[in-house]
Amino acid sequence: MNKAPALTLALAAPGLAVLALFFLLPLGVVVAEAFRGDALARFLANRELVASLLNSLVLGVEAAAVALVIGIAVALHLARLPPGRRALIQVVIALPLTFSGLIIAYGFILVLGRAGFVTMLLARLGADPATVASFLFSEWGLVLAYTYYLTPRVILMLVPVFANFDERQLQAAESMGASRLRALADVMVPQIAPTVAAAFALVAAVAIGAYGTALALVGTQINILPLRLYSMVADSGADFPLAAAVSVVLLAVCSLLMAAAEIAAASSEARHAQH
Amino acid sequence: MSVAVESLSFAYAPAGAGVSGITLSLEAGEFCAVIGPSGCGKSTLLRLIAGFLTPDSGAIRIGGQDMAHVPARRRDLGVVFQSYALFPHMSAAENVAYPLKLRGAPRAERLRRAGEALERARLSGMADRLPGQLSGGQQQRVALARALVFQPRALLLDEPLSALDAAHRAAMRDEIRAIQREHGIATLHVTHDQEEALSIADRVAVMRDGRLLQVATPRTLYDEPADAFVAGFVGHANLLDGVVRAPGLVETAIGTLACATGDHTAGSTVTVFFRPEAVRPDPEGAVNRFEGRVVRDRFLGSLRRFDLAVAGGCILGETASRRDIAAVGIPPEGIRLLRR
Amino acid sequence: MPIVTALYLAYLAAPILLLAVGSFGELWTNTLLPTGATTRWYEEVWSDPSFRRAFGVSLTVCAATCAATALIGVPLAYAIYSAAGRGVRVAARVLYLLPVAAPPLVLGFGFILVFSSDALPFLGTSWLLVAGHVVLTLPYLMQTLVADMRHLDLATLERAGESLGAGFFARLFDIVLPSLRHSLASGLIMVAALSIGEFQLSNLIAGFLSRPYPVVLLQAFYGATGFACAGTMVLLLLAFTAALGSAVAGRGVSLRQGGV
């Protein structure tokens, strides 16, 4: 397998060049722009921007938590299905991953918007349509819509872990005197915890970095970091150094979360690698 | 402590496989192996005794107490699984200490006892390794140590050697037996490997289609199988359909054989059974003499196993002789008749 | 537990079903479901010049993205697989994480800064849009291809080929590419689906006349419900087709590897 390094490099060169020119260069320029002058200091002094950062973190944590709860429940069920049926349902569940955020946004407007299907249903039961719709166009509405494409990621990450878990381990623990609950806590939870943590960090990063769904759903009314950045960038003649500072903060948050996810995933892989 | 099951029955819903009417008892300190082809119910029997399944009817007594409806965790049985079921997130020592932790032993005592158990299993240097860092044989010894460390009332082994390669399997077999003797613990060992069962067990139980066919010492099982299935499953065997023609004479496809017919009356159909080692390659003056041609000849070192094609069939024989074989004799005392 | 899955699938289906119903509904204002059936909205979307142009742009950009991603992706994946060093493995992991770690919004801002400069005045061109899509989708193709190469144990297959007398190009065309065809197809369809639906980067860097479909679609959300539904359904159907195609091609991978 020891190919000549020159050949390997030649094969990799076009790809590396594209990544350097269209990925590293733009991001490098953004970072450089942010560190020129006092942009980062101005970010920290700007109350509204700091508030939007906190809002984004809260939104990310909430959306990830909801996606995790639903994802765990569905993954536990799927892991018990025969492989053929499981594969079929997984194809359906993975569909939203390729959907544009716009599809989801407009779909939820039809479900819960001012004249949405569920809104109208609830209105017949005496609810005020405006109240129902204001839920969709609030932070919780974003959580609901984000969950739509975060949950499949959680499920696809967790199903293999649940399916590969050897149930005999629980039997072994019980034969040694552990109750079912104790066996789950001592034996199963520690083994799935790293993957659950990795899934949480990953989907939180996705939720914090995305703006498409939010833009379609609420315009720029909600104060979250990516929407602030979007309006700064879209409005040419705006303060680009400050926008660069916002970008760097967003980049840092998402990268840190991804690094955390990677470390969690690696710790569980290292444990299973030698099996 | 003794282990006994009485008229134990269990069927997997909705229909079919399971076990039915199993009665078997192990005395304290006895080593009993359960063998049979896959799907015969031997693992089901072990799971019933362990408490992972609840029987439809029948009793499971451990030390005289009926345990049929007691959950697995209160049965106090050491179980070793085919996959070992070691906890991958716990070190070898933590795995072995886990049952002690469940029993509320203080940390220092747990570690001491786990350390001792690992030392006995010749794994003292491996205490801090995770299962993924141990070889198959080492994992197997950790699993055994874990199953024994809390001094269970009996030991249940579910095909514990099947994941090992042949060389390790034989060594591990002797080791299991030695450890079992040392602990003096009643042990049920489920395996599909009849040679393993014969070499390790005090008694061997043969199962087929959820039923117990025969329970006997290895020697009795080999010499006096209860039926053709047991005869064929345990060791190599010549099995021929036959009809008793007269006292002392049985007619088969390869010819008429002289042998003791016991209480089989003339006209009754039987299975004629003789082991390959009973077949004599030097048939001068033999009673049951057959001429033929060797169609397959396997040299196995200390012995040689051959198929002799004779008129009407084939005879499997074993011999240490290296000469050419053109005829064999089957001494009447080597032949047994089994009911069909 | 099956109830959870059923409820979840209902949650997945609800917005899509309503989009489908809405796109064929004559009128939908303050009623539970639309009244009257019509194909008018699809006709309107079809005859709308800006939608038509955007659709054409999307297909062109998608095709170009697939071609470019395959051309640079297959050699890169092969290089990653061949160079088994630890550094390369880490670099590859980082590459796979990039689409999430670096939000398209930030990347888009970077494009604006770099390519609206006097030195590189390319902002608003279609090929820059393609370059952006390539960078966003490349990691997904890499991951699929490298995983498949490992799974196939391509190195052993190649050694076998070499022992039979196959040179580098013979191995490439007779062994490497044919054995990767399922994962390449599955990965490229995934790339196509992502490219067709991409909004976040395109919305920032596309020129006015080269706006892809999703960017134009956003404007429709503020107009008639039926029109917006029909416009969204077009995008949805493309995504659906691609996802199912990818699953079918991916099934070839799992079948060959002895999975179910």
PDB file of C-alpha atoms in Angstrom, chain C residues 43-249:
ATOM      1  CA  GLU C  43     -48.393  26.315 -14.823  1.00  0.00           C
ATOM      2  CA  GLU C  44     -47.655  29.699 -13.321  1.00  0.00           C
ATOM      3  CA  VAL C  45     -44.362  28.529 -11.853  1.00  0.00           C
ATOM      4  CA  TRP C  46     -43.474  27.025 -15.223  1.00  0.00           C
ATOM      5  CA  SER C  47     -44.286  30.184 -17.156  1.00  0.00           C
ATOM      6  CA  ASP C  48     -42.663  32.567 -14.688  1.00  0.00           C
ATOM      7  CA  PRO C  49     -39.490  33.775 -16.431  1.00  0.00           C
ATOM      8  CA  SER C  50     -37.442  34.235 -13.276  1.00  0.00           C
ATOM      9  CA  PHE C  51     -38.392  30.767 -12.013  1.00  0.00           C
ATOM     10  CA  ARG C  52     -37.571  29.236 -15.372  1.00  0.00           C
ATOM     11  CA  ARG C  53     -34.225  30.930 -15.495  1.00  0.00           C
ATOM     12  CA  ALA C  54     -33.479  29.951 -11.906  1.00  0.00           C
ATOM     13  CA  PHE C  55     -34.407  26.358 -12.644  1.00  0.00           C
ATOM     14  CA  GLY C  56     -31.999  26.317 -15.559  1.00  0.00           C
ATOM     15  CA  VAL C  57     -29.267  27.870 -13.445  1.00  0.00           C
ATOM     16  CA  SER C  58     -29.800  25.277 -10.710  1.00  0.00           C
ATOM     17  CA  LEU C  59     -29.584  22.351 -13.113  1.00  0.00           C
ATOM     18  CA  THR C  60     -26.469  23.739 -14.792  1.00  0.00           C
ATOM     19  CA  VAL C  61     -24.761  24.486 -11.503  1.00  0.00           C
ATOM     20  CA  CYS C  62     -25.744  21.051 -10.194  1.00  0.00           C
ATOM     21  CA  ALA C  63     -24.342  19.233 -13.239  1.00  0.00           C
ATOM     22  CA  ALA C  64     -21.133  21.244 -13.154  1.00  0.00           C
ATOM     23  CA  THR C  65     -20.791  20.638  -9.408  1.00  0.00           C
ATOM     24  CA  CYS C  66     -21.221  16.892  -9.835  1.00  0.00           C
ATOM     25  CA  ALA C  67     -18.664  16.737 -12.635  1.00  0.00           C
ATOM     26  CA  ALA C  68     -16.101  18.856 -10.819  1.00  0.00           C
ATOM     27  CA  THR C  69     -16.603  17.069  -7.498  1.00  0.00           C
ATOM     28  CA  ALA C  70     -16.133  13.676  -9.147  1.00  0.00           C
ATOM     29  CA  LEU C  71     -13.060  14.786 -11.087  1.00  0.00           C
ATOM     30  CA  ILE C  72     -11.214  16.143  -8.089  1.00  0.00           C
ATOM     31  CA  GLY C  73     -12.914  13.954  -5.470  1.00  0.00           C
ATOM     32  CA  VAL C  74     -12.019  10.471  -6.698  1.00  0.00           C
ATOM     33  CA  PRO C  75      -8.241  11.137  -6.886  1.00  0.00           C
ATOM     34  CA  LEU C  76      -8.332  12.958  -3.563  1.00  0.00           C
ATOM     35  CA  ALA C  77     -10.205  10.108  -1.888  1.00  0.00           C
ATOM     36  CA  TYR C  78      -7.733   7.646  -3.347  1.00  0.00           C
ATOM     37  CA  ALA C  79      -4.826   9.720  -2.063  1.00  0.00           C
ATOM     38  CA  ILE C  80      -6.374   9.894   1.426  1.00  0.00           C
ATOM     39  CA  TYR C  81      -6.912   6.143   1.394  1.00  0.00           C
ATOM     40  CA  SER C  82      -3.375   5.414   0.161  1.00  0.00           C
ATOM     41  CA  ALA C  83      -1.575   7.725   2.548  1.00  0.00           C
ATOM     42  CA  ALA C  84      -2.378   5.831   5.686  1.00  0.00           C
ATOM     43  CA  GLY C  85      -0.349   8.158   7.910  1.00  0.00           C
ATOM     44  CA  ARG C  86      -1.828   9.540  11.078  1.00  0.00           C
ATOM     45  CA  GLY C  87      -1.526  13.151   9.922  1.00  0.00           C
ATOM     46  CA  VAL C  88      -3.505  12.433   6.767  1.00  0.00           C
ATOM     47  CA  ARG C  89      -6.187  10.620   8.768  1.00  0.00           C
ATOM     48  CA  VAL C  90      -6.608  13.598  11.067  1.00  0.00           C
ATOM     49  CA  ALA C  91      -6.675  15.998   8.112  1.00  0.00           C
ATOM     50  CA  ALA C  92      -9.341  13.848   6.451  1.00  0.00           C
ATOM     51  CA  ARG C  93     -11.463  13.856   9.617  1.00  0.00           C
ATOM     52  CA  VAL C  94     -11.213  17.647   9.743  1.00  0.00           C
ATOM     53  CA  LEU C  95     -12.273  17.818   6.093  1.00  0.00           C
ATOM     54  CA  TYR C  96     -15.376  15.734   6.825  1.00  0.00           C
ATOM     55  CA  LEU C  97     -16.328  18.056   9.686  1.00  0.00           C
ATOM     56  CA  LEU C  98     -15.893  21.288   7.746  1.00  0.00           C
ATOM     57  CA  PRO C  99     -19.404  21.722   6.323  1.00  0.00           C
ATOM     58  CA  VAL C 100     -20.767  21.941   9.864  1.00  0.00           C
ATOM     59  CA  ALA C 101     -17.796  23.507  11.616  1.00  0.00           C
ATOM     60  CA  ALA C 102     -17.638  26.335   9.091  1.00  0.00           C
ATOM     61  CA  PRO C 103     -21.212  27.560   8.438  1.00  0.00           C
ATOM     62  CA  PRO C 104     -21.968  28.339   4.761  1.00  0.00           C
ATOM     63  CA  LEU C 105     -22.950  31.819   5.905  1.00  0.00           C
ATOM     64  CA  VAL C 106     -19.412  32.522   7.099  1.00  0.00           C
ATOM     65  CA  LEU C 107     -17.943  30.982   3.971  1.00  0.00           C
ATOM     66  CA  GLY C 108     -20.261  33.151   1.868  1.00  0.00           C
ATOM     67  CA  PHE C 109     -19.040  36.245   3.654  1.00  0.00           C
ATOM     68  CA  GLY C 110     -15.466  35.135   2.957  1.00  0.00           C
ATOM     69  CA  PHE C 111     -16.331  34.774  -0.746  1.00  0.00           C
ATOM     70  CA  ILE C 112     -17.682  38.311  -0.742  1.00  0.00           C
ATOM     71  CA  LEU C 113     -14.521  39.657   0.839  1.00  0.00           C
ATOM     72  CA  VAL C 114     -12.145  37.764  -1.445  1.00  0.00           C
ATOM     73  CA  PHE C 115     -13.899  37.734  -4.785  1.00  0.00           C
ATOM     74  CA  SER C 116     -15.290  41.244  -4.868  1.00  0.00           C
ATOM     75  CA  SER C 117     -11.789  42.607  -4.635  1.00  0.00           C
ATOM     76  CA  ASP C 118     -10.209  44.272  -7.658  1.00  0.00           C
ATOM     77  CA  ALA C 119      -7.665  41.473  -7.926  1.00  0.00           C
ATOM     78  CA  LEU C 120     -10.277  38.699  -8.074  1.00  0.00           C
ATOM     79  CA  PRO C 121     -13.506  40.282  -9.345  1.00  0.00           C
ATOM     80  CA  PHE C 122     -15.513  37.097  -9.756  1.00  0.00           C
ATOM     81  CA  LEU C 123     -18.424  37.592  -7.383  1.00  0.00           C
ATOM     82  CA  GLY C 124     -21.735  36.911  -9.088  1.00  0.00           C
ATOM     83  CA  THR C 125     -20.363  34.582 -11.751  1.00  0.00           C
ATOM     84  CA  SER C 126     -21.839  31.143 -12.147  1.00  0.00           C
ATOM     85  CA  TRP C 127     -18.526  29.365 -11.961  1.00  0.00           C
ATOM     86  CA  LEU C 128     -17.844  30.885  -8.547  1.00  0.00           C
ATOM     87  CA  LEU C 129     -21.202  29.527  -7.451  1.00  0.00           C
ATOM     88  CA  VAL C 130     -20.110  26.114  -8.730  1.00  0.00           C
ATOM     89  CA  ALA C 131     -16.832  26.430  -6.804  1.00  0.00           C
ATOM     90  CA  GLY C 132     -18.783  27.190  -3.640  1.00  0.00           C
ATOM     91  CA  HIS C 133     -21.037  24.178  -4.141  1.00  0.00           C
ATOM     92  CA  VAL C 134     -18.013  21.959  -4.814  1.00  0.00           C
ATOM     93  CA  VAL C 135     -16.392  22.994  -1.544  1.00  0.00           C
ATOM     94  CA  LEU C 136     -19.619  22.425   0.399  1.00  0.00           C
ATOM     95  CA  THR C 137     -20.358  18.988  -1.086  1.00  0.00           C
ATOM     96  CA  LEU C 138     -16.846  17.571  -1.523  1.00  0.00           C
ATOM     97  CA  PRO C 139     -16.545  16.371   2.095  1.00  0.00           C
ATOM     98  CA  TYR C 140     -19.683  14.218   1.757  1.00  0.00           C
ATOM     99  CA  LEU C 141     -18.358  12.512  -1.368  1.00  0.00           C
ATOM    100  CA  MET C 142     -14.950  12.024   0.275  1.00  0.00           C
ATOM    101  CA  GLN C 143     -16.477  10.352   3.272  1.00  0.00           C
ATOM    102  CA  THR C 144     -18.559   7.976   1.155  1.00  0.00           C
ATOM    103  CA  LEU C 145     -15.669   7.053  -1.141  1.00  0.00           C
ATOM    104  CA  VAL C 146     -12.958   6.600   1.492  1.00  0.00           C
ATOM    105  CA  ALA C 147     -15.276   4.489   3.651  1.00  0.00           C
ATOM    106  CA  ASP C 148     -16.078   2.291   0.660  1.00  0.00           C
ATOM    107  CA  MET C 149     -12.389   1.921  -0.260  1.00  0.00           C
ATOM    108  CA  ARG C 150     -11.639   0.773   3.287  1.00  0.00           C
ATOM    109  CA  HIS C 151     -14.611  -1.566   3.292  1.00  0.00           C
ATOM    110  CA  LEU C 152     -13.632  -3.107  -0.035  1.00  0.00           C
ATOM    111  CA  ASP C 153     -10.019  -3.406   1.066  1.00  0.00           C
ATOM    112  CA  LEU C 154      -9.087  -1.839  -2.255  1.00  0.00           C
ATOM    113  CA  ALA C 155      -5.365  -2.233  -1.526  1.00  0.00           C
ATOM    114  CA  THR C 156      -5.661  -6.020  -1.517  1.00  0.00           C
ATOM    115  CA  LEU C 157      -7.774  -5.986  -4.666  1.00  0.00           C
ATOM    116  CA  GLU C 158      -5.119  -3.873  -6.339  1.00  0.00           C
ATOM    117  CA  ARG C 159      -2.328  -6.149  -5.155  1.00  0.00           C
ATOM    118  CA  ALA C 160      -4.239  -9.059  -6.624  1.00  0.00           C
ATOM    119  CA  GLY C 161      -4.524  -7.108  -9.884  1.00  0.00           C
ATOM    120  CA  GLU C 162      -0.843  -6.295  -9.815  1.00  0.00           C
ATOM    121  CA  SER C 163       0.065  -9.936  -9.259  1.00  0.00           C
ATOM    122  CA  LEU C 164      -1.964 -10.753 -12.361  1.00  0.00           C
ATOM    123  CA  GLY C 165       0.015  -8.224 -14.355  1.00  0.00           C
ATOM    124  CA  ALA C 166      -2.163  -5.087 -14.283  1.00  0.00           C
ATOM    125  CA  GLY C 167      -0.362  -1.762 -14.508  1.00  0.00           C
ATOM    126  CA  PHE C 168      -1.484   1.477 -12.850  1.00  0.00           C
ATOM    127  CA  PHE C 169      -4.032   2.485 -15.486  1.00  0.00           C
ATOM    128  CA  ALA C 170      -5.336  -1.035 -15.955  1.00  0.00           C
ATOM    129  CA  ARG C 171      -5.903  -1.217 -12.210  1.00  0.00           C
ATOM    130  CA  LEU C 172      -7.563   2.200 -12.192  1.00  0.00           C
ATOM    131  CA  PHE C 173     -10.024   1.422 -14.988  1.00  0.00           C
ATOM    132  CA  ASP C 174     -10.502  -2.304 -14.412  1.00  0.00           C
ATOM    133  CA  ILE C 175     -10.474  -2.498 -10.625  1.00  0.00           C
ATOM    134  CA  VAL C 176     -10.676   0.818  -8.785  1.00  0.00           C
ATOM    135  CA  LEU C 177     -13.403   2.654 -10.683  1.00  0.00           C
ATOM    136  CA  PRO C 178     -15.672  -0.360 -11.330  1.00  0.00           C
ATOM    137  CA  SER C 179     -15.576  -1.470  -7.722  1.00  0.00           C
ATOM    138  CA  LEU C 180     -16.351   2.070  -6.547  1.00  0.00           C
ATOM    139  CA  ARG C 181     -19.242   2.593  -8.955  1.00  0.00           C
ATOM    140  CA  HIS C 182     -21.996   2.088  -6.385  1.00  0.00           C
ATOM    141  CA  SER C 183     -20.561   4.402  -3.766  1.00  0.00           C
ATOM    142  CA  LEU C 184     -19.579   6.935  -6.413  1.00  0.00           C
ATOM    143  CA  ALA C 185     -23.115   6.951  -7.806  1.00  0.00           C
ATOM    144  CA  SER C 186     -24.654   7.145  -4.348  1.00  0.00           C
ATOM    145  CA  GLY C 187     -22.249   9.911  -3.303  1.00  0.00           C
ATOM    146  CA  LEU C 188     -22.753  11.954  -6.478  1.00  0.00           C
ATOM    147  CA  ILE C 189     -26.531  11.810  -6.210  1.00  0.00           C
ATOM    148  CA  MET C 190     -26.121  13.070  -2.667  1.00  0.00           C
ATOM    149  CA  VAL C 191     -23.946  15.882  -4.027  1.00  0.00           C
ATOM    150  CA  ALA C 192     -26.626  16.681  -6.615  1.00  0.00           C
ATOM    151  CA  ALA C 193     -29.344  16.796  -3.956  1.00  0.00           C
ATOM    152  CA  LEU C 194     -27.314  19.116  -1.744  1.00  0.00           C
ATOM    153  CA  SER C 195     -26.406  21.364  -4.660  1.00  0.00           C
ATOM    154  CA  ILE C 196     -30.018  21.661  -5.892  1.00  0.00           C
ATOM    155  CA  GLY C 197     -31.269  22.574  -2.425  1.00  0.00           C
ATOM    156  CA  GLU C 198     -28.370  24.825  -1.410  1.00  0.00           C
ATOM    157  CA  PHE C 199     -29.603  28.211  -0.234  1.00  0.00           C
ATOM    158  CA  GLN C 200     -27.396  29.609   2.475  1.00  0.00           C
ATOM    159  CA  LEU C 201     -24.240  30.166   0.426  1.00  0.00           C
ATOM    160  CA  SER C 202     -25.957  30.811  -2.928  1.00  0.00           C
ATOM    161  CA  ASN C 203     -28.170  33.501  -1.431  1.00  0.00           C
ATOM    162  CA  LEU C 204     -25.060  35.535  -0.624  1.00  0.00           C
ATOM    163  CA  ILE C 205     -22.835  34.996  -3.643  1.00  0.00           C
ATOM    164  CA  ALA C 206     -25.128  34.444  -6.639  1.00  0.00           C
ATOM    165  CA  GLY C 207     -25.368  37.270  -9.162  1.00  0.00           C
ATOM    166  CA  PHE C 208     -28.848  38.617  -9.877  1.00  0.00           C
ATOM    167  CA  LEU C 209     -29.164  36.809 -13.210  1.00  0.00           C
ATOM    168  CA  SER C 210     -27.558  33.597 -11.992  1.00  0.00           C
ATOM    169  CA  ARG C 211     -29.699  33.116  -8.903  1.00  0.00           C
ATOM    170  CA  PRO C 212     -30.421  29.416  -8.408  1.00  0.00           C
ATOM    171  CA  TYR C 213     -33.910  28.096  -7.766  1.00  0.00           C
ATOM    172  CA  PRO C 214     -34.008  28.138  -3.928  1.00  0.00           C
ATOM    173  CA  VAL C 215     -32.925  31.797  -3.795  1.00  0.00           C
ATOM    174  CA  VAL C 216     -35.729  32.821  -6.166  1.00  0.00           C
ATOM    175  CA  LEU C 217     -38.167  30.591  -4.323  1.00  0.00           C
ATOM    176  CA  LEU C 218     -37.776  32.569  -1.100  1.00  0.00           C
ATOM    177  CA  GLN C 219     -39.400  35.575  -2.792  1.00  0.00           C
ATOM    178  CA  ALA C 220     -42.465  33.465  -3.593  1.00  0.00           C
ATOM    179  CA  PHE C 221     -43.125  32.825   0.100  1.00  0.00           C
ATOM    180  CA  TYR C 222     -44.507  36.337   0.402  1.00  0.00           C
ATOM    181  CA  GLY C 223     -47.015  35.809  -2.436  1.00  0.00           C
ATOM    182  CA  ALA C 224     -49.980  33.478  -3.062  1.00  0.00           C
ATOM    183  CA  THR C 225     -50.005  30.270  -1.012  1.00  0.00           C
ATOM    184  CA  GLY C 226     -50.673  28.003  -3.977  1.00  0.00           C
ATOM    185  CA  PHE C 227     -47.824  29.479  -5.986  1.00  0.00           C
ATOM    186  CA  ALA C 228     -45.394  29.131  -3.078  1.00  0.00           C
ATOM    187  CA  CYS C 229     -46.503  25.536  -2.515  1.00  0.00           C
ATOM    188  CA  ALA C 230     -46.064  24.608  -6.161  1.00  0.00           C
ATOM    189  CA  GLY C 231     -42.656  26.287  -6.272  1.00  0.00           C
ATOM    190  CA  THR C 232     -41.567  24.428  -3.137  1.00  0.00           C
ATOM    191  CA  MET C 233     -42.960  21.136  -4.437  1.00  0.00           C
ATOM    192  CA  VAL C 234     -40.667  21.349  -7.472  1.00  0.00           C
ATOM    193  CA  LEU C 235     -37.660  21.586  -5.163  1.00  0.00           C
ATOM    194  CA  LEU C 236     -39.037  18.876  -2.916  1.00  0.00           C
ATOM    195  CA  LEU C 237     -39.584  16.453  -5.779  1.00  0.00           C
ATOM    196  CA  LEU C 238     -36.023  16.971  -7.001  1.00  0.00           C
ATOM    197  CA  ALA C 239     -34.679  16.331  -3.496  1.00  0.00           C
ATOM    198  CA  PHE C 240     -36.913  13.286  -3.139  1.00  0.00           C
ATOM    199  CA  THR C 241     -35.785  11.791  -6.423  1.00  0.00           C
ATOM    200  CA  ALA C 242     -32.159  12.361  -5.560  1.00  0.00           C
ATOM    201  CA  ALA C 243     -32.473  10.929  -2.049  1.00  0.00           C
ATOM    202  CA  LEU C 244     -34.227   7.798  -3.280  1.00  0.00           C
ATOM    203  CA  GLY C 245     -31.726   7.436  -6.114  1.00  0.00           C
ATOM    204  CA  SER C 246     -28.906   7.711  -3.643  1.00  0.00           C
ATOM    205  CA  ALA C 247     -30.516   5.113  -1.405  1.00  0.00           C
ATOM    206  CA  VAL C 248     -30.982   2.708  -4.322  1.00  0.00           C
ATOM    207  CA  ALA C 249     -27.386   3.187  -5.474  1.00  0.00           C
TER     208      ALA C 249
END
